[in-house]
Structure formats: structure tokens, C-alpha cells
Amino acid sequence: MGDTVYRLKRGRGGINAGVMIMAEITVTSESLSGVANQLASGAQSIESQLSNLKSLVGGLVSGEWGGAASQSFNELYEQWDAAGLQLKESLNGISDQLSKAALAYEESESNIANTFRA
């Protein structure tokens, strides 16, 4: 069931009706699920790296480095860290959407197959 390749063609035409638009899409539920899993793994990796970097920077600015320059650096680092967290959340969101799309394709295939069963 998951090996089904979905195709929707896009073009212009039609009989006395003006314009008919179709899009061509080729995808399998396995490919969607695979990319979703890779994105989720990437998000976990980013989270781990951000945590490690935060520990390193925290140790530097709280102990070894003080003063105005340290404070300015730490403020800039916090902005960078927040951007990294946004990236992680974005990857997780994309992963979730791809997983939902994979399930929708699988359900669609199952529903179509059921229409041909007695």
C-alpha cells in the first residue's frame, strides 16, 4: 500500500469550460515519513548542540570572563540561542506536517482499495 506513487497533473484545457488545472505530484508515504523522521532527528541534534553550547558559554561568562564585554557577548549569544530554538521548533513542525501528510496518503490509498472490495 505504501509503495503507491500519487500523481496529479497540472495543465490547461477543457471542453467549452474555460480552464482545467491539474498539478503533477509524485510522492510515496514512505518518502514523506522518512524525511519527517530525518527532520525530527535533526531537531533533536540541534537541541543537543544548543544545550552543549549553552553550558560552555554559561561557564565562560559566569566564571572566567566578566565585565561589559562579557555581558554584551552573553546578550548576543542569548539572541543566537533563541534563533536556534526557533529553528528546532520549525523542523519539528515541518516533521509533524509531513507525518500527517504521509498518514493522509496511506488512508486515501486504503479507502480507494476498499471501494473495490466486495
Tab-separated table of N, CA and C in Angstrom:
chain	number	residue	atom	x	y	z
A	1	MET	N	0.807	-1.185	0.000
A	1	MET	CA	0.000	0.000	0.000
A	1	MET	C	0.854	1.254	0.000
A	2	GLY	N	1.942	1.256	0.747
A	2	GLY	CA	2.764	2.443	0.849
A	2	GLY	C	3.617	2.724	-0.366
A	3	ASP	N	3.696	1.757	-1.293
A	3	ASP	CA	4.512	1.965	-2.484
A	3	ASP	C	3.791	2.761	-3.557
A	4	THR	N	2.560	3.121	-3.296
A	4	THR	CA	1.791	3.849	-4.294
A	4	THR	C	2.397	5.220	-4.537
A	5	VAL	N	2.546	5.557	-5.788
A	5	VAL	CA	3.032	6.875	-6.180
A	5	VAL	C	1.820	7.670	-6.623
A	6	TYR	N	1.613	8.806	-6.010
A	6	TYR	CA	0.465	9.645	-6.328
A	6	TYR	C	0.849	10.656	-7.388
A	7	ARG	N	0.024	10.776	-8.402
A	7	ARG	CA	0.272	11.735	-9.477
A	7	ARG	C	-0.984	12.568	-9.693
A	8	LEU	N	-0.804	13.834	-9.727
A	8	LEU	CA	-1.868	14.773	-10.049
A	8	LEU	C	-1.286	15.706	-11.084
A	9	LYS	N	-1.859	15.739	-12.263
A	9	LYS	CA	-1.277	16.524	-13.358
A	9	LYS	C	-1.826	17.934	-13.367
A	10	ARG	N	-0.969	18.853	-13.776
A	10	ARG	CA	-1.358	20.252	-13.870
A	10	ARG	C	-1.220	20.700	-15.317
A	11	GLY	N	-2.267	21.258	-15.835
A	11	GLY	CA	-2.237	21.736	-17.206
A	11	GLY	C	-3.452	22.598	-17.484
A	12	ARG	N	-3.575	23.045	-18.687
A	12	ARG	CA	-4.719	23.868	-19.067
A	12	ARG	C	-5.467	23.151	-20.181
A	13	GLY	N	-6.754	23.250	-20.152
A	13	GLY	CA	-7.547	22.611	-21.187
A	13	GLY	C	-8.990	22.534	-20.750
A	14	GLY	N	-9.750	21.703	-21.394
A	14	GLY	CA	-11.148	21.543	-21.043
A	14	GLY	C	-12.018	21.722	-22.266
A	15	ILE	N	-13.232	21.241	-22.181
A	15	ILE	CA	-14.172	21.326	-23.296
A	15	ILE	C	-15.196	22.404	-22.988
A	16	ASN	N	-15.149	23.495	-23.711
A	16	ASN	CA	-16.105	24.594	-23.572
A	16	ASN	C	-16.237	25.098	-22.135
A	17	ALA	N	-15.298	24.769	-21.291
A	17	ALA	CA	-15.452	25.128	-19.888
A	17	ALA	C	-14.424	26.137	-19.430
A	18	GLY	N	-13.584	26.577	-20.287
A	18	GLY	CA	-12.577	27.533	-19.860
A	18	GLY	C	-11.290	26.831	-19.510
A	19	VAL	N	-10.945	26.803	-18.218
A	19	VAL	CA	-9.637	26.306	-17.805
A	19	VAL	C	-9.800	25.156	-16.825
A	20	MET	N	-9.057	24.101	-17.064
A	20	MET	CA	-8.976	22.989	-16.139
A	20	MET	C	-7.529	22.947	-15.650
A	21	ILE	N	-7.322	22.974	-14.352
A	21	ILE	CA	-5.963	22.996	-13.806
A	21	ILE	C	-5.729	21.718	-13.015
A	22	MET	N	-4.632	21.068	-13.321
A	22	MET	CA	-4.208	19.877	-12.597
A	22	MET	C	-2.733	20.054	-12.266
A	23	ALA	N	-2.299	19.525	-11.123
A	23	ALA	CA	-0.886	19.588	-10.741
A	23	ALA	C	-0.309	18.182	-10.765
A	24	GLU	N	0.950	18.050	-11.139
A	24	GLU	CA	1.591	16.737	-11.116
A	24	GLU	C	2.426	16.620	-9.854
A	25	ILE	N	2.068	15.642	-9.039
A	25	ILE	CA	2.756	15.394	-7.777
A	25	ILE	C	3.135	13.920	-7.751
A	26	THR	N	4.371	13.623	-7.448
A	26	THR	CA	4.814	12.240	-7.312
A	26	THR	C	5.417	12.085	-5.925
A	27	VAL	N	4.811	11.207	-5.113
A	27	VAL	CA	5.280	11.045	-3.740
A	27	VAL	C	4.822	9.688	-3.214
A	28	THR	N	5.562	9.155	-2.265
A	28	THR	CA	5.124	7.959	-1.543
A	28	THR	C	5.016	8.319	-0.072
A	29	SER	N	4.169	7.592	0.630
A	29	SER	CA	4.038	7.848	2.065
A	29	SER	C	5.347	7.531	2.784
A	30	GLU	N	6.094	6.541	2.262
A	30	GLU	CA	7.381	6.201	2.883
A	30	GLU	C	8.383	7.341	2.760
A	31	SER	N	8.390	8.003	1.605
A	31	SER	CA	9.342	9.108	1.448
A	31	SER	C	8.980	10.260	2.379
A	32	LEU	N	7.691	10.527	2.530
A	32	LEU	CA	7.269	11.586	3.456
A	32	LEU	C	7.644	11.231	4.889
A	33	SER	N	7.373	9.993	5.277
A	33	SER	CA	7.710	9.553	6.638
A	33	SER	C	9.213	9.573	6.877
A	34	GLY	N	9.976	9.156	5.873
A	34	GLY	CA	11.432	9.146	6.012
A	34	GLY	C	12.004	10.529	6.231
A	35	VAL	N	11.543	11.486	5.439
A	35	VAL	CA	12.028	12.862	5.605
A	35	VAL	C	11.550	13.424	6.939
A	36	ALA	N	10.319	13.108	7.324
A	36	ALA	CA	9.808	13.571	8.620
A	36	ALA	C	10.698	13.077	9.753
A	37	ASN	N	11.088	11.811	9.694
A	37	ASN	CA	11.962	11.248	10.734
A	37	ASN	C	13.339	11.903	10.734
A	38	GLN	N	13.872	12.166	9.549
A	38	GLN	CA	15.183	12.825	9.468
A	38	GLN	C	15.127	14.243	10.028
A	39	LEU	N	14.044	14.964	9.744
A	39	LEU	CA	13.905	16.322	10.283
A	39	LEU	C	13.771	16.294	11.802
A	40	ALA	N	13.008	15.339	12.322
A	40	ALA	CA	12.868	15.221	13.777
A	40	ALA	C	14.213	14.897	14.417
A	41	SER	N	14.986	14.030	13.773
A	41	SER	CA	16.323	13.704	14.270
A	41	SER	C	17.229	14.932	14.235
A	42	GLY	N	17.138	15.702	13.160
A	42	GLY	CA	17.916	16.938	13.058
A	42	GLY	C	17.550	17.925	14.149
A	43	ALA	N	16.266	18.015	14.454
A	43	ALA	CA	15.816	18.917	15.519
A	43	ALA	C	16.382	18.482	16.868
A	44	GLN	N	16.395	17.167	17.122
A	44	GLN	CA	16.970	16.659	18.369
A	44	GLN	C	18.466	16.944	18.445
A	45	SER	N	19.138	16.803	17.323
A	45	SER	CA	20.573	17.087	17.273
A	45	SER	C	20.846	18.562	17.562
A	46	ILE	N	20.040	19.429	16.970
A	46	ILE	CA	20.187	20.869	17.217
A	46	ILE	C	19.959	21.176	18.687
A	47	GLU	N	18.934	20.568	19.279
A	47	GLU	CA	18.651	20.800	20.696
A	47	GLU	C	19.830	20.373	21.563
A	48	SER	N	20.421	19.235	21.244
A	48	SER	CA	21.576	18.744	21.995
A	48	SER	C	22.766	19.689	21.856
A	49	GLN	N	23.045	20.121	20.636
A	49	GLN	CA	24.159	21.043	20.405
A	49	GLN	C	23.935	22.375	21.112
A	50	LEU	N	22.710	22.885	21.054
A	50	LEU	CA	22.415	24.150	21.739
A	50	LEU	C	22.637	24.022	23.241
A	51	SER	N	22.248	22.889	23.794
A	51	SER	CA	22.447	22.660	25.225
A	51	SER	C	23.935	22.627	25.577
A	52	ASN	N	24.719	21.928	24.757
A	52	ASN	CA	26.170	21.873	24.994
A	52	ASN	C	26.806	23.253	24.899
A	53	LEU	N	26.435	24.001	23.873
A	53	LEU	CA	26.994	25.345	23.695
A	53	LEU	C	26.590	26.278	24.830
A	54	LYS	N	25.339	26.138	25.283
A	54	LYS	CA	24.870	26.984	26.385
A	54	LYS	C	25.693	26.723	27.646
A	55	SER	N	26.029	25.469	27.888
A	55	SER	CA	26.872	25.135	29.044
A	55	SER	C	28.259	25.756	28.916
A	56	LEU	N	28.843	25.662	27.733
A	56	LEU	CA	30.167	26.250	27.512
A	56	LEU	C	30.151	27.760	27.713
A	57	VAL	N	29.196	28.416	27.085
A	57	VAL	CA	29.112	29.880	27.179
A	57	VAL	C	28.773	30.296	28.604
A	58	GLY	N	27.866	29.562	29.240
A	58	GLY	CA	27.498	29.881	30.620
A	58	GLY	C	28.691	29.823	31.554
A	59	GLY	N	29.517	28.793	31.397
A	59	GLY	CA	30.728	28.680	32.212
A	59	GLY	C	31.697	29.814	31.958
A	60	LEU	N	31.807	30.228	30.720
A	60	LEU	CA	32.723	31.307	30.357
A	60	LEU	C	32.287	32.634	30.963
A	61	VAL	N	31.024	32.994	30.761
A	61	VAL	CA	30.580	34.328	31.193
A	61	VAL	C	30.274	34.400	32.685
A	62	SER	N	30.070	33.262	33.334
A	62	SER	CA	29.783	33.325	34.767
A	62	SER	C	31.030	33.186	35.627
A	63	GLY	N	32.104	32.684	35.059
A	63	GLY	CA	33.279	32.471	35.880
A	63	GLY	C	34.543	33.106	35.356
A	64	GLU	N	34.903	32.786	34.155
A	64	GLU	CA	36.201	33.184	33.633
A	64	GLU	C	36.225	34.566	33.009
A	65	TRP	N	35.085	35.057	32.587
A	65	TRP	CA	35.061	36.318	31.837
A	65	TRP	C	34.006	37.224	32.439
A	66	GLY	N	34.397	38.388	32.852
A	66	GLY	CA	33.466	39.344	33.437
A	66	GLY	C	33.544	40.682	32.736
A	67	GLY	N	32.709	41.597	33.156
A	67	GLY	CA	32.750	42.954	32.622
A	67	GLY	C	31.732	43.200	31.531
A	68	ALA	N	31.818	44.410	30.967
A	68	ALA	CA	30.853	44.858	29.962
A	68	ALA	C	30.925	44.017	28.686
A	69	ALA	N	32.131	43.665	28.274
A	69	ALA	CA	32.269	42.868	27.053
A	69	ALA	C	31.621	41.494	27.223
A	70	SER	N	31.804	40.904	28.390
A	70	SER	CA	31.202	39.608	28.674
A	70	SER	C	29.680	39.701	28.640
A	71	GLN	N	29.161	40.753	29.237
A	71	GLN	CA	27.709	40.945	29.261
A	71	GLN	C	27.158	41.147	27.844
A	72	SER	N	27.841	41.949	27.051
A	72	SER	CA	27.406	42.175	25.664
A	72	SER	C	27.444	40.877	24.862
A	73	PHE	N	28.521	40.124	25.041
A	73	PHE	CA	28.628	38.844	24.351
A	73	PHE	C	27.494	37.918	24.762
A	74	ASN	N	27.215	37.841	26.049
A	74	ASN	CA	26.170	36.948	26.547
A	74	ASN	C	24.799	37.341	25.997
A	75	GLU	N	24.531	38.634	25.904
A	75	GLU	CA	23.256	39.090	25.340
A	75	GLU	C	23.131	38.674	23.875
A	76	LEU	N	24.209	38.824	23.132
A	76	LEU	CA	24.204	38.407	21.731
A	76	LEU	C	24.050	36.889	21.619
A	77	TYR	N	24.739	36.163	22.492
A	77	TYR	CA	24.618	34.707	22.480
A	77	TYR	C	23.181	34.279	22.757
A	78	GLU	N	22.512	34.929	23.690
A	78	GLU	CA	21.123	34.583	24.017
A	78	GLU	C	20.215	34.773	22.803
A	79	GLN	N	20.469	35.800	22.011
A	79	GLN	CA	19.687	36.005	20.784
A	79	GLN	C	19.940	34.856	19.803
A	80	TRP	N	21.185	34.476	19.670
A	80	TRP	CA	21.534	33.373	18.780
A	80	TRP	C	20.893	32.072	19.258
A	81	ASP	N	20.936	31.846	20.557
A	81	ASP	CA	20.350	30.636	21.128
A	81	ASP	C	18.844	30.592	20.864
A	82	ALA	N	18.181	31.731	21.017
A	82	ALA	CA	16.738	31.796	20.745
A	82	ALA	C	16.449	31.477	19.277
A	83	ALA	N	17.290	31.969	18.377
A	83	ALA	CA	17.116	31.668	16.948
A	83	ALA	C	17.320	30.173	16.691
A	84	GLY	N	18.275	29.575	17.371
A	84	GLY	CA	18.500	28.136	17.244
A	84	GLY	C	17.306	27.333	17.724
A	85	LEU	N	16.698	27.779	18.825
A	85	LEU	CA	15.500	27.106	19.333
A	85	LEU	C	14.336	27.249	18.353
A	86	GLN	N	14.231	28.409	17.712
A	86	GLN	CA	13.189	28.594	16.696
A	86	GLN	C	13.410	27.642	15.523
A	87	LEU	N	14.650	27.463	15.119
A	87	LEU	CA	14.960	26.526	14.045
A	87	LEU	C	14.538	25.116	14.439
A	88	LYS	N	14.868	24.726	15.654
A	88	LYS	CA	14.495	23.391	16.141
A	88	LYS	C	12.987	23.212	16.105
A	89	GLU	N	12.247	24.210	16.591
A	89	GLU	CA	10.782	24.137	16.593
A	89	GLU	C	10.228	24.094	15.173
A	90	SER	N	10.827	24.847	14.272
A	90	SER	CA	10.385	24.828	12.871
A	90	SER	C	10.582	23.447	12.259
A	91	LEU	N	11.735	22.839	12.509
A	91	LEU	CA	11.991	21.495	11.990
A	91	LEU	C	10.997	20.487	12.553
A	92	ASN	N	10.694	20.600	13.841
A	92	ASN	CA	9.699	19.709	14.438
A	92	ASN	C	8.323	19.926	13.816
A	93	GLY	N	7.966	21.174	13.563
A	93	GLY	CA	6.675	21.468	12.941
A	93	GLY	C	6.577	20.909	11.532
A	94	ILE	N	7.640	21.069	10.754
A	94	ILE	CA	7.655	20.522	9.393
A	94	ILE	C	7.575	18.997	9.456
A	95	SER	N	8.305	18.402	10.381
A	95	SER	CA	8.277	16.953	10.551
A	95	SER	C	6.864	16.470	10.870
A	96	ASP	N	6.187	17.159	11.771
A	96	ASP	CA	4.810	16.792	12.130
A	96	ASP	C	3.882	16.873	10.924
A	97	GLN	N	4.013	17.935	10.137
A	97	GLN	CA	3.156	18.102	8.965
A	97	GLN	C	3.420	17.014	7.922
A	98	LEU	N	4.676	16.667	7.712
A	98	LEU	CA	4.991	15.593	6.770
A	98	LEU	C	4.453	14.250	7.257
A	99	SER	N	4.516	14.010	8.559
A	99	SER	CA	3.962	12.773	9.119
A	99	SER	C	2.456	12.708	8.900
A	100	LYS	N	1.787	13.825	9.100
A	100	LYS	CA	0.336	13.877	8.864
A	100	LYS	C	0.015	13.654	7.393
A	101	ALA	N	0.811	14.228	6.515
A	101	ALA	CA	0.594	14.040	5.077
A	101	ALA	C	0.789	12.573	4.700
A	102	ALA	N	1.802	11.923	5.267
A	102	ALA	CA	2.045	10.506	4.982
A	102	ALA	C	0.847	9.666	5.409
A	103	LEU	N	0.311	9.951	6.587
A	103	LEU	CA	-0.868	9.221	7.058
A	103	LEU	C	-2.067	9.466	6.154
A	104	ALA	N	-2.238	10.692	5.708
A	104	ALA	CA	-3.357	11.019	4.821
A	104	ALA	C	-3.242	10.246	3.510
A	105	TYR	N	-2.034	10.150	2.948
A	105	TYR	CA	-1.841	9.379	1.715
A	105	TYR	C	-2.136	7.901	1.952
A	106	GLU	N	-1.686	7.366	3.085
A	106	GLU	CA	-1.951	5.962	3.395
A	106	GLU	C	-3.443	5.707	3.550
A	107	GLU	N	-4.142	6.597	4.266
A	107	GLU	CA	-5.587	6.452	4.452
A	107	GLU	C	-6.322	6.553	3.125
A	108	SER	N	-5.898	7.460	2.288
A	108	SER	CA	-6.521	7.622	0.975
A	108	SER	C	-6.368	6.351	0.153
A	109	GLU	N	-5.187	5.786	0.142
A	109	GLU	CA	-4.937	4.549	-0.600
A	109	GLU	C	-5.803	3.423	-0.059
A	110	SER	N	-5.898	3.321	1.251
A	110	SER	CA	-6.713	2.281	1.870
A	110	SER	C	-8.187	2.462	1.514
A	111	ASN	N	-8.662	3.691	1.563
A	111	ASN	CA	-10.061	3.964	1.221
A	111	ASN	C	-10.356	3.622	-0.230
A	112	ILE	N	-9.447	3.961	-1.122
A	112	ILE	CA	-9.641	3.641	-2.540
A	112	ILE	C	-9.641	2.126	-2.742
A	113	ALA	N	-8.721	1.432	-2.090
A	113	ALA	CA	-8.665	-0.031	-2.205
A	113	ALA	C	-9.955	-0.661	-1.693
A	114	ASN	N	-10.508	-0.121	-0.607
A	114	ASN	CA	-11.746	-0.659	-0.039
A	114	ASN	C	-12.941	-0.482	-0.966
A	115	THR	N	-12.928	0.531	-1.811
A	115	THR	CA	-14.058	0.733	-2.722
A	115	THR	C	-14.140	-0.378	-3.766
A	116	PHE	N	-13.051	-1.101	-3.991
A	116	PHE	CA	-13.044	-2.163	-4.989
A	116	PHE	C	-13.219	-3.551	-4.375
A	117	ARG	N	-13.400	-3.607	-3.084
A	117	ARG	CA	-13.609	-4.893	-2.411
A	117	ARG	C	-15.104	-5.144	-2.274
A	118	ALA	N	-15.452	-6.403	-2.307
A	118	ALA	CA	-16.877	-6.772	-2.234
A	118	ALA	C	-17.435	-6.623	-0.854
